[in-house]
Every structure is written in C-alpha cells, then in structure tokens.
Tab-separated table of C-alpha atoms in Angstrom:
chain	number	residue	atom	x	y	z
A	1	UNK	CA	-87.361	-179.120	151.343
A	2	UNK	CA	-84.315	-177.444	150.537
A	3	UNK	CA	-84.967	-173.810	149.611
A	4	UNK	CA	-81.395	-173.428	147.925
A	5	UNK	CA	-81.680	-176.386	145.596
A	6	UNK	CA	-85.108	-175.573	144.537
A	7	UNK	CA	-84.976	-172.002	144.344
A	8	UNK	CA	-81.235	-170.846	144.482
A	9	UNK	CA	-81.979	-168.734	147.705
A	10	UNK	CA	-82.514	-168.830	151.643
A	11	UNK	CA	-85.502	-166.816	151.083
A	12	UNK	CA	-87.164	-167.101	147.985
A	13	UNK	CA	-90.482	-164.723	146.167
A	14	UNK	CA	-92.769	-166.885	145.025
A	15	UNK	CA	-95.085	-164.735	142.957
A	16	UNK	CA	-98.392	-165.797	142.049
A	17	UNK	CA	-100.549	-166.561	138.964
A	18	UNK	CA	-104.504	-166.450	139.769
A	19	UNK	CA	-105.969	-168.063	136.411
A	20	UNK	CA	-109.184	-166.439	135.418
A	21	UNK	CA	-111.908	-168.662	135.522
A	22	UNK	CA	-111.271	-172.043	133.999
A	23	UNK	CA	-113.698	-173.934	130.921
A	24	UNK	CA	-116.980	-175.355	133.380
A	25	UNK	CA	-116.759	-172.591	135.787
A	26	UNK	CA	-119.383	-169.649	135.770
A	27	UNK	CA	-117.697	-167.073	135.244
A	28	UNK	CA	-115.406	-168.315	132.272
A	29	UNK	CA	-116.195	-165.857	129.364
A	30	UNK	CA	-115.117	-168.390	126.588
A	31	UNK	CA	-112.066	-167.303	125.814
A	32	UNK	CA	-109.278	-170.200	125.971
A	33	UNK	CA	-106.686	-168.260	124.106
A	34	UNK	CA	-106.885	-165.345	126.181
A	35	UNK	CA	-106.936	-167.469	129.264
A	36	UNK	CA	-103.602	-169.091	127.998
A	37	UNK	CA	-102.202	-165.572	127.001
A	38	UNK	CA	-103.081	-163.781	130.259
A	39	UNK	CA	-100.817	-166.546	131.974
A	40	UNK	CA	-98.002	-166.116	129.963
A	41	UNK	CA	-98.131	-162.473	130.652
A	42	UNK	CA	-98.343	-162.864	134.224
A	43	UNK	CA	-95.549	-165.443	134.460
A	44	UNK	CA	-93.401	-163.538	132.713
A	45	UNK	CA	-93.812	-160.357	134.222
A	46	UNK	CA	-93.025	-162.085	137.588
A	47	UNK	CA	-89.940	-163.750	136.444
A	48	UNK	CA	-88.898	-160.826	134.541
A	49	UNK	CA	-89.529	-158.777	137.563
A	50	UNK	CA	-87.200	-161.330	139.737
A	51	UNK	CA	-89.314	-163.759	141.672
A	52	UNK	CA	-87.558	-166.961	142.057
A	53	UNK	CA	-90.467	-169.258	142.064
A	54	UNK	CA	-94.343	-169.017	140.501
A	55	UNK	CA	-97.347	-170.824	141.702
A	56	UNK	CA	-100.133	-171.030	140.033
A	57	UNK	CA	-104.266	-171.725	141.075
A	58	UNK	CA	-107.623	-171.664	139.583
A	59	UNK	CA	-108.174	-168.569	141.348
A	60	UNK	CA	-111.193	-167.575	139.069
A	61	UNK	CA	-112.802	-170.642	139.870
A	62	UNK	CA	-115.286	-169.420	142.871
A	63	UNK	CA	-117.563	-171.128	143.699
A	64	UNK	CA	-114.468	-173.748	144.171
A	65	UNK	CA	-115.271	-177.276	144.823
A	66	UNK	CA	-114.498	-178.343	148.139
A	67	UNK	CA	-112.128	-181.088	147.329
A	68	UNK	CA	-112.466	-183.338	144.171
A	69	UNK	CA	-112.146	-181.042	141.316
A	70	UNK	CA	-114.268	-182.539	137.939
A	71	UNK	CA	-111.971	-184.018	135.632
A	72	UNK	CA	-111.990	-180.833	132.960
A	73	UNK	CA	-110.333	-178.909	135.530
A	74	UNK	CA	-107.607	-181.172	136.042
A	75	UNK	CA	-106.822	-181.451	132.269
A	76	UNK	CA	-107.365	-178.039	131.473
A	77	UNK	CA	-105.104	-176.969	134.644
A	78	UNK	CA	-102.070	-179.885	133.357
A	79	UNK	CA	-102.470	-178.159	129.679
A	80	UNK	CA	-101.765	-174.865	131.045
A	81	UNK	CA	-99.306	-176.315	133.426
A	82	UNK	CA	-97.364	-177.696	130.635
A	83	UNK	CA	-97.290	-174.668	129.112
A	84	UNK	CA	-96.164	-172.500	131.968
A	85	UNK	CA	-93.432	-174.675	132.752
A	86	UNK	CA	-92.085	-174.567	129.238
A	87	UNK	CA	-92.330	-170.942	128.702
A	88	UNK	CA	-89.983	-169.984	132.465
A	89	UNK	CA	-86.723	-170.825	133.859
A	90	UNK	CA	-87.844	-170.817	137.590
A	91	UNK	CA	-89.747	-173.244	139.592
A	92	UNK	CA	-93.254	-173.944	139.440
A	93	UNK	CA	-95.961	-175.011	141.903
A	94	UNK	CA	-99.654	-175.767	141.756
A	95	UNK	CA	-102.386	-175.434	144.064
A	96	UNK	CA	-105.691	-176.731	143.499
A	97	UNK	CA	-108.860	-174.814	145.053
A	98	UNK	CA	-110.312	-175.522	147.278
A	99	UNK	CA	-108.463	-178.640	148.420
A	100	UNK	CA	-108.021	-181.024	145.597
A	101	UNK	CA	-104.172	-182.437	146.320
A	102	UNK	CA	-104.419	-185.651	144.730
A	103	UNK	CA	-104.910	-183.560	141.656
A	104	UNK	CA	-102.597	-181.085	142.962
A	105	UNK	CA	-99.854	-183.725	142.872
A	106	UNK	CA	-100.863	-185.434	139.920
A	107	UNK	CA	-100.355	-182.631	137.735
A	108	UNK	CA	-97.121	-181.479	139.168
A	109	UNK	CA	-95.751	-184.715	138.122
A	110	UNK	CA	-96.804	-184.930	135.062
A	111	UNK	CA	-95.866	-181.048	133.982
A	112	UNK	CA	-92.516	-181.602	135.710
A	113	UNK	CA	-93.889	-179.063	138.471
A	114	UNK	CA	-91.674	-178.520	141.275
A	115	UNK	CA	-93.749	-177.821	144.595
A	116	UNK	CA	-97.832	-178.125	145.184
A	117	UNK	CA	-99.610	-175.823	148.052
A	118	UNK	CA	-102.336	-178.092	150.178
A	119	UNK	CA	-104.780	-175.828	152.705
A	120	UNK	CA	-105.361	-178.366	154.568
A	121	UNK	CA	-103.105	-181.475	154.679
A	122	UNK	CA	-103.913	-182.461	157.836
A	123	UNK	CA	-106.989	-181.683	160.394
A	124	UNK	CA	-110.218	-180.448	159.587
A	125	UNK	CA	-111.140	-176.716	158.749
A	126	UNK	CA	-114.402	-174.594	158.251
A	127	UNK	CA	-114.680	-172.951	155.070
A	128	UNK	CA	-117.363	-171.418	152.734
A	129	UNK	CA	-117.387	-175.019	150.990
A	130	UNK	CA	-117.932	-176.473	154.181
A	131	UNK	CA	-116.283	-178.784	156.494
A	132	UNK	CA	-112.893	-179.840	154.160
A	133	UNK	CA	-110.332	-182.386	156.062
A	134	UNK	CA	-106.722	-182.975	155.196
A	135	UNK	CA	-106.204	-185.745	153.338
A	136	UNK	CA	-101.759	-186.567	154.119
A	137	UNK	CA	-102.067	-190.499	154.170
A	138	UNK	CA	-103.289	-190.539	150.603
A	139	UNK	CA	-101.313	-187.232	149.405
A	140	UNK	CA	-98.115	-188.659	150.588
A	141	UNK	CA	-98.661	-192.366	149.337
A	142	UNK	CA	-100.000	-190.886	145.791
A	143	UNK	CA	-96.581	-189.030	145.831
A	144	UNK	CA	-94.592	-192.300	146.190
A	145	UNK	CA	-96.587	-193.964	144.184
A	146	UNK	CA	-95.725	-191.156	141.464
A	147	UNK	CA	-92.566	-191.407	142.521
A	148	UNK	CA	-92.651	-187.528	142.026
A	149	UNK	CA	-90.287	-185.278	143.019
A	150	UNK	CA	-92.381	-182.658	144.577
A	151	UNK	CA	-92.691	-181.076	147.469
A	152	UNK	CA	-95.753	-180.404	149.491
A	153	UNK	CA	-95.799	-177.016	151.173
A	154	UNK	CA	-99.274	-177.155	153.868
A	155	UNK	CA	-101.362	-174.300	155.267
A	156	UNK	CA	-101.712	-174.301	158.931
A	157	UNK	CA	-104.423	-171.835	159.983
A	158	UNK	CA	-105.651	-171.298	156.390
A	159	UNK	CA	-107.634	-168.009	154.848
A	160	UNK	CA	-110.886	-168.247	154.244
A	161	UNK	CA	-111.588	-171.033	157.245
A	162	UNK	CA	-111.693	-171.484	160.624
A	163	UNK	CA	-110.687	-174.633	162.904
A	164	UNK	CA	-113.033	-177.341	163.493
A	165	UNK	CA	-111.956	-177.163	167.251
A	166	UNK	CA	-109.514	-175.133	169.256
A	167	UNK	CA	-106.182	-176.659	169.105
A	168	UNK	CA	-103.024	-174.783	169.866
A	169	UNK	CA	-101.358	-173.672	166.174
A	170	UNK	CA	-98.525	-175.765	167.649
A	171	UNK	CA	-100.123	-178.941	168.002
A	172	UNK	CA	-101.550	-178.667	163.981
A	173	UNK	CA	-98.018	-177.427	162.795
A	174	UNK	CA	-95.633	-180.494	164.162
A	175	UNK	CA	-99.125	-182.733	163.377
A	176	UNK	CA	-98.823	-181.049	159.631
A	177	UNK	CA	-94.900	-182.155	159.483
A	178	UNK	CA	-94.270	-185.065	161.911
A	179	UNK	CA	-97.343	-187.290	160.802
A	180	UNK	CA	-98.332	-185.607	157.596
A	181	UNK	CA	-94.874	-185.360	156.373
A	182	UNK	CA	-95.097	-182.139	154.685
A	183	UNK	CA	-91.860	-180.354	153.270
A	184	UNK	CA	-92.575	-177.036	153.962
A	185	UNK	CA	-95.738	-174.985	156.252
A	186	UNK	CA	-97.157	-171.886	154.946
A	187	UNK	CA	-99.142	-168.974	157.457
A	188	UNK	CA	-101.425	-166.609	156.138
A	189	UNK	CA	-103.970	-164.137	157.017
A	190	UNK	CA	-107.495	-163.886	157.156
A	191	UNK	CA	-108.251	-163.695	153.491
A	192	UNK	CA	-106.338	-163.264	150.328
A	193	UNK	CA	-104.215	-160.316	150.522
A	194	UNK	CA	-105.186	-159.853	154.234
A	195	UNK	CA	-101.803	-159.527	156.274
A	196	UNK	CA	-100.744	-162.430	158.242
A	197	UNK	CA	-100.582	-161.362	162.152
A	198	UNK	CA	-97.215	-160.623	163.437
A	199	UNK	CA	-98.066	-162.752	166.508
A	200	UNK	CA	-99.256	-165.788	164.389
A	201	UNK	CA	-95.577	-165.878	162.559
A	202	UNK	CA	-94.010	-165.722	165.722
A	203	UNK	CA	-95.471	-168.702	166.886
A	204	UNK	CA	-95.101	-170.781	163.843
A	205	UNK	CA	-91.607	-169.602	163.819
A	206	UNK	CA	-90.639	-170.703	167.533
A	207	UNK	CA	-92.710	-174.175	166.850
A	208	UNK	CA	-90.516	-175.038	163.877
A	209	UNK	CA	-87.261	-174.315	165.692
A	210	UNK	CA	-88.030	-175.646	168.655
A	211	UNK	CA	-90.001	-179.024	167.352
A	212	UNK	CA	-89.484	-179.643	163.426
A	213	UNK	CA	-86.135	-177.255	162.936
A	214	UNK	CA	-85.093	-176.967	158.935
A	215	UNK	CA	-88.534	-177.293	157.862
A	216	UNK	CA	-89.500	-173.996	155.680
A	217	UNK	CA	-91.894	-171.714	156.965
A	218	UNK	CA	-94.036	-169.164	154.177
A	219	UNK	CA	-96.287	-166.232	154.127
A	220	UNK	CA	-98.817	-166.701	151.965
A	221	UNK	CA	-100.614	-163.612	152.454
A	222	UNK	CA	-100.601	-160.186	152.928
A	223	UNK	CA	-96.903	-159.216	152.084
A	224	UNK	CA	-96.303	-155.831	150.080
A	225	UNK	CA	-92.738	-154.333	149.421
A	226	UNK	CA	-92.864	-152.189	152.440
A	227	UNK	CA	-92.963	-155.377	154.868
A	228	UNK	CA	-91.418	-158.284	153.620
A	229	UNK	CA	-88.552	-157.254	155.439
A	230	UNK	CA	-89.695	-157.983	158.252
A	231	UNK	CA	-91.796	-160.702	157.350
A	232	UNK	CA	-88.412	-162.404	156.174
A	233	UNK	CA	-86.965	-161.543	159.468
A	234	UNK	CA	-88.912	-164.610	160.742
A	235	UNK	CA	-90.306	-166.583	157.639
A	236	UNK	CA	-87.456	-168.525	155.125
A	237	UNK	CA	-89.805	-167.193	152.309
A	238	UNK	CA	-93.221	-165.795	151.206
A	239	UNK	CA	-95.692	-166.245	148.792
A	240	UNK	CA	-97.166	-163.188	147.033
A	241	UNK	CA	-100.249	-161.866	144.615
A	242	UNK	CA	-102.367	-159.174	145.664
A	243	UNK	CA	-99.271	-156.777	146.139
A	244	UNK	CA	-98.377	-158.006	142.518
A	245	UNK	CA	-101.113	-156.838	140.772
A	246	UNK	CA	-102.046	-153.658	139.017
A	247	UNK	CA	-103.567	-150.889	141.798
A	248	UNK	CA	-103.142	-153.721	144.095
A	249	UNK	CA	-106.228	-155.866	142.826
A	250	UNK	CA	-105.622	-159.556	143.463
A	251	UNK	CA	-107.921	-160.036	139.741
A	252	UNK	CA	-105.687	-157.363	138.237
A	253	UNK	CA	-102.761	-158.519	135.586
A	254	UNK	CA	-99.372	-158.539	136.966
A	255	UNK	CA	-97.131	-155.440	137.203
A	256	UNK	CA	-93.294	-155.797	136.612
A	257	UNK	CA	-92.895	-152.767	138.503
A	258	UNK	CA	-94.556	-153.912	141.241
A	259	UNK	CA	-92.685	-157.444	141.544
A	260	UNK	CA	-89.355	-155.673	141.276
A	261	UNK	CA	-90.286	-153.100	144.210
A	262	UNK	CA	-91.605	-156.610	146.627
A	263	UNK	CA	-88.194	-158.659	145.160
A	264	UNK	CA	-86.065	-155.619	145.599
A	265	UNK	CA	-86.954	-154.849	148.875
A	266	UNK	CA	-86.732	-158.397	150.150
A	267	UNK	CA	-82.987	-158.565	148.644
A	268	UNK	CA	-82.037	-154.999	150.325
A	269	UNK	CA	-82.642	-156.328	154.116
C-alpha cells in the first residue's frame, strides 16, 4: 500500500464514521433517513475538518455477529457506501463488525471503496462473540477474483479480544503480511478509544522494519490531538473516532473543531 497514492500523504488521518445501528439490529430506532443524514454529517465534518481518509463500520450494530453478517446488512451497508463515496473527495474504507471481510471486500468493490479494515486476517482471537479466526486465503482470493483494487489494512493484537495462545506480536505481524498478504497492519488498544501502549507500537514498528519494511503501520485507537505526535513519530498513520466526537463520546456526532485540532496537530510535528 502506498500511503501517497491513496491518500496524498506519508501520514495520513483517517477519521471515522460509527453508523448508528443498522435496519435488523436492536437498537435501530427506525429511522433510515436519519441514519443516512447522520453519515453525511459526520463525513463531512471530517473532511471539512481535514482528514485525508474516512472509514466507515456498523458501529451501532452490538451485539455484532461474529463473522458472516445477514445479507440486509451487507446491502444496507453498500447503499450507504454508495452514498458516502459520492458525497466526499477523499478515500473511503469499510470495516465490517465483527469480522465479516468477504463482505468487507465485496462492498468496497462495488462502491468503488478504496481500503477495508479486517480484525483478524490471520490467527485466531478471543472476543465477546467468541472464538473468530482470520480468514486471508479466502479474503485475498475473493479480492482477485474481484479483481478489486483495494487494500486490506489487518489488526494484529485487536480491541476487544485476546489471543488464542501466546505468540510473540512478531510472529502474528510478518504471519499477517508474509502469508496473509495484507497491505497495511493496524495496532490498537484495549478497547475503542483506549490508547494503544507505547511499548506495543514500538514493537510493531521494529518488526516491520526489520522483517516486512514499507508495509504501513496504523493506530487505530486511542489517539487525541495532544499525542498523535508522537504516535506519528513511530506509526505512518492513524485511525481516529472517539477523539472526534462531541465531549469525546465515541456515539457522539462528529465535531469539526475537534478533527481540525487532531489533523492540525499531526501536520505541526
């Protein structure tokens, strides 16, 4: 993955948009049109705050399935796809909770998505929807198959989970991008919004230039303006929400003040 050509930058913001729950899942309140409307307004209050990249995830979706997603999600999730693509000028990824790639995938190709986020690609993880394992030999094949131009960015050490067995983060990272073939690896903290530990993105830095050098390395958790400086001292780029929202409240509506401060202050280092 080339983080100039798909983003214009060395170290691009990707800002996040958490749908609210989606038609089928217990929470939605019935309310299509304000679903649809609350996306717009988040996407464009991250664009016109200055991210260079959204991604978007059925975030209101709890309790998430733990890999194949029913087929209403996927169609409602490519309508609103379509949509978010057409309304911004920057790139666009999807992630599908909990761990539904092949759908991931499919509807990045069809809504001319750039860039899908997997938890777990490769591996097997502990999470509140049980055991999920990564599923790279049919991800990557699907892609060719698609012959879609999207990039896979994988979570190694994913929120919300905890490894199967202990294996060395190095071991799971080169795994991740030597025999899953992902573009790009993404580290994150505990839970959504948690920080990701200093220690954690030092490793996963070191790995990559010692073992799979040029492959991108995110944050996807945890980063606030006051330190994705130094998150960006070792990571090519992060991936934010929680510090995005109004008051800080990952469920909250975007605040354009609050993208420009994170954007800003990764620009000023």
């Amino acid at each position: 993955m080339n983080l100039q050509e798909t983003f214009g930058t060395d170290a691009p913001v990707v800002g996040m948009v958490h749908l609210p729950p989606l038609p089928g899942a217990p929470r939605f309140d019935g309310d299509r049109a304000g679903l649809r409307e609350q996306m717009l307004a988040d996407a464009s209050a991250l664009e016109v705050g200055g991210v260079d990249g959204i991604m978007v995830e059925n975030f209101g979706d709890a309790p998430f399935y733990p890999e194949d997603v029913p087929k209403h999600v996927v169609a409602e999730m490519a309508s609103l796809g379509t949509e978010l693509v057409d309304e911004v000028s920057i790139p666009v990824g999807i992630n599908v909770l909990r761990n539904d790639a092949e759908a991931a995938l499919s509807i990045a190709a069809a809504v001319d998505a750039d860039y899908v986020r997997v938890n777990a690609h490769v591996g097997a993880t502990v999470t509140d929807q049980g055991l999920i394992q990564g599923k790279a030999h049919e991800t990557m094949r699907l892609r060719d198959r698609l012959d879609a131009d999207v990039a896979v960015l994988a979570d190694v050490g994913v929120k919300h989970a905890a490894p199967l067995a202990d294996r060395p983060m190095r071991e799971e990272l080169v795994d991740a991008v030597e025999r899953g073939l992902a573009d790009g690896i993404v580290v994150s903290g505990s839970g959504t919004g948690d920080p990701t530990d200093r220690s954690v993105l030092e490793t996963a830095r070191e790995t990559i230039d010692d073992a799979v050098p040029g492959t991108p390395l995110f944050v996807g958790s945890g980063v606030t303006a006051e330190t994705v400086d130094g998150t960006l001292e070792l990571a090519d780029g992060v991936v934010v929400g929680t510090a995005l929202k109004e008051g800080g409240e990952t469920t909250n509506l975007v605040d354009e003040d609050r993208v420009r401060a994170v954007v800003d202050a990764a620009r000023d280092r």
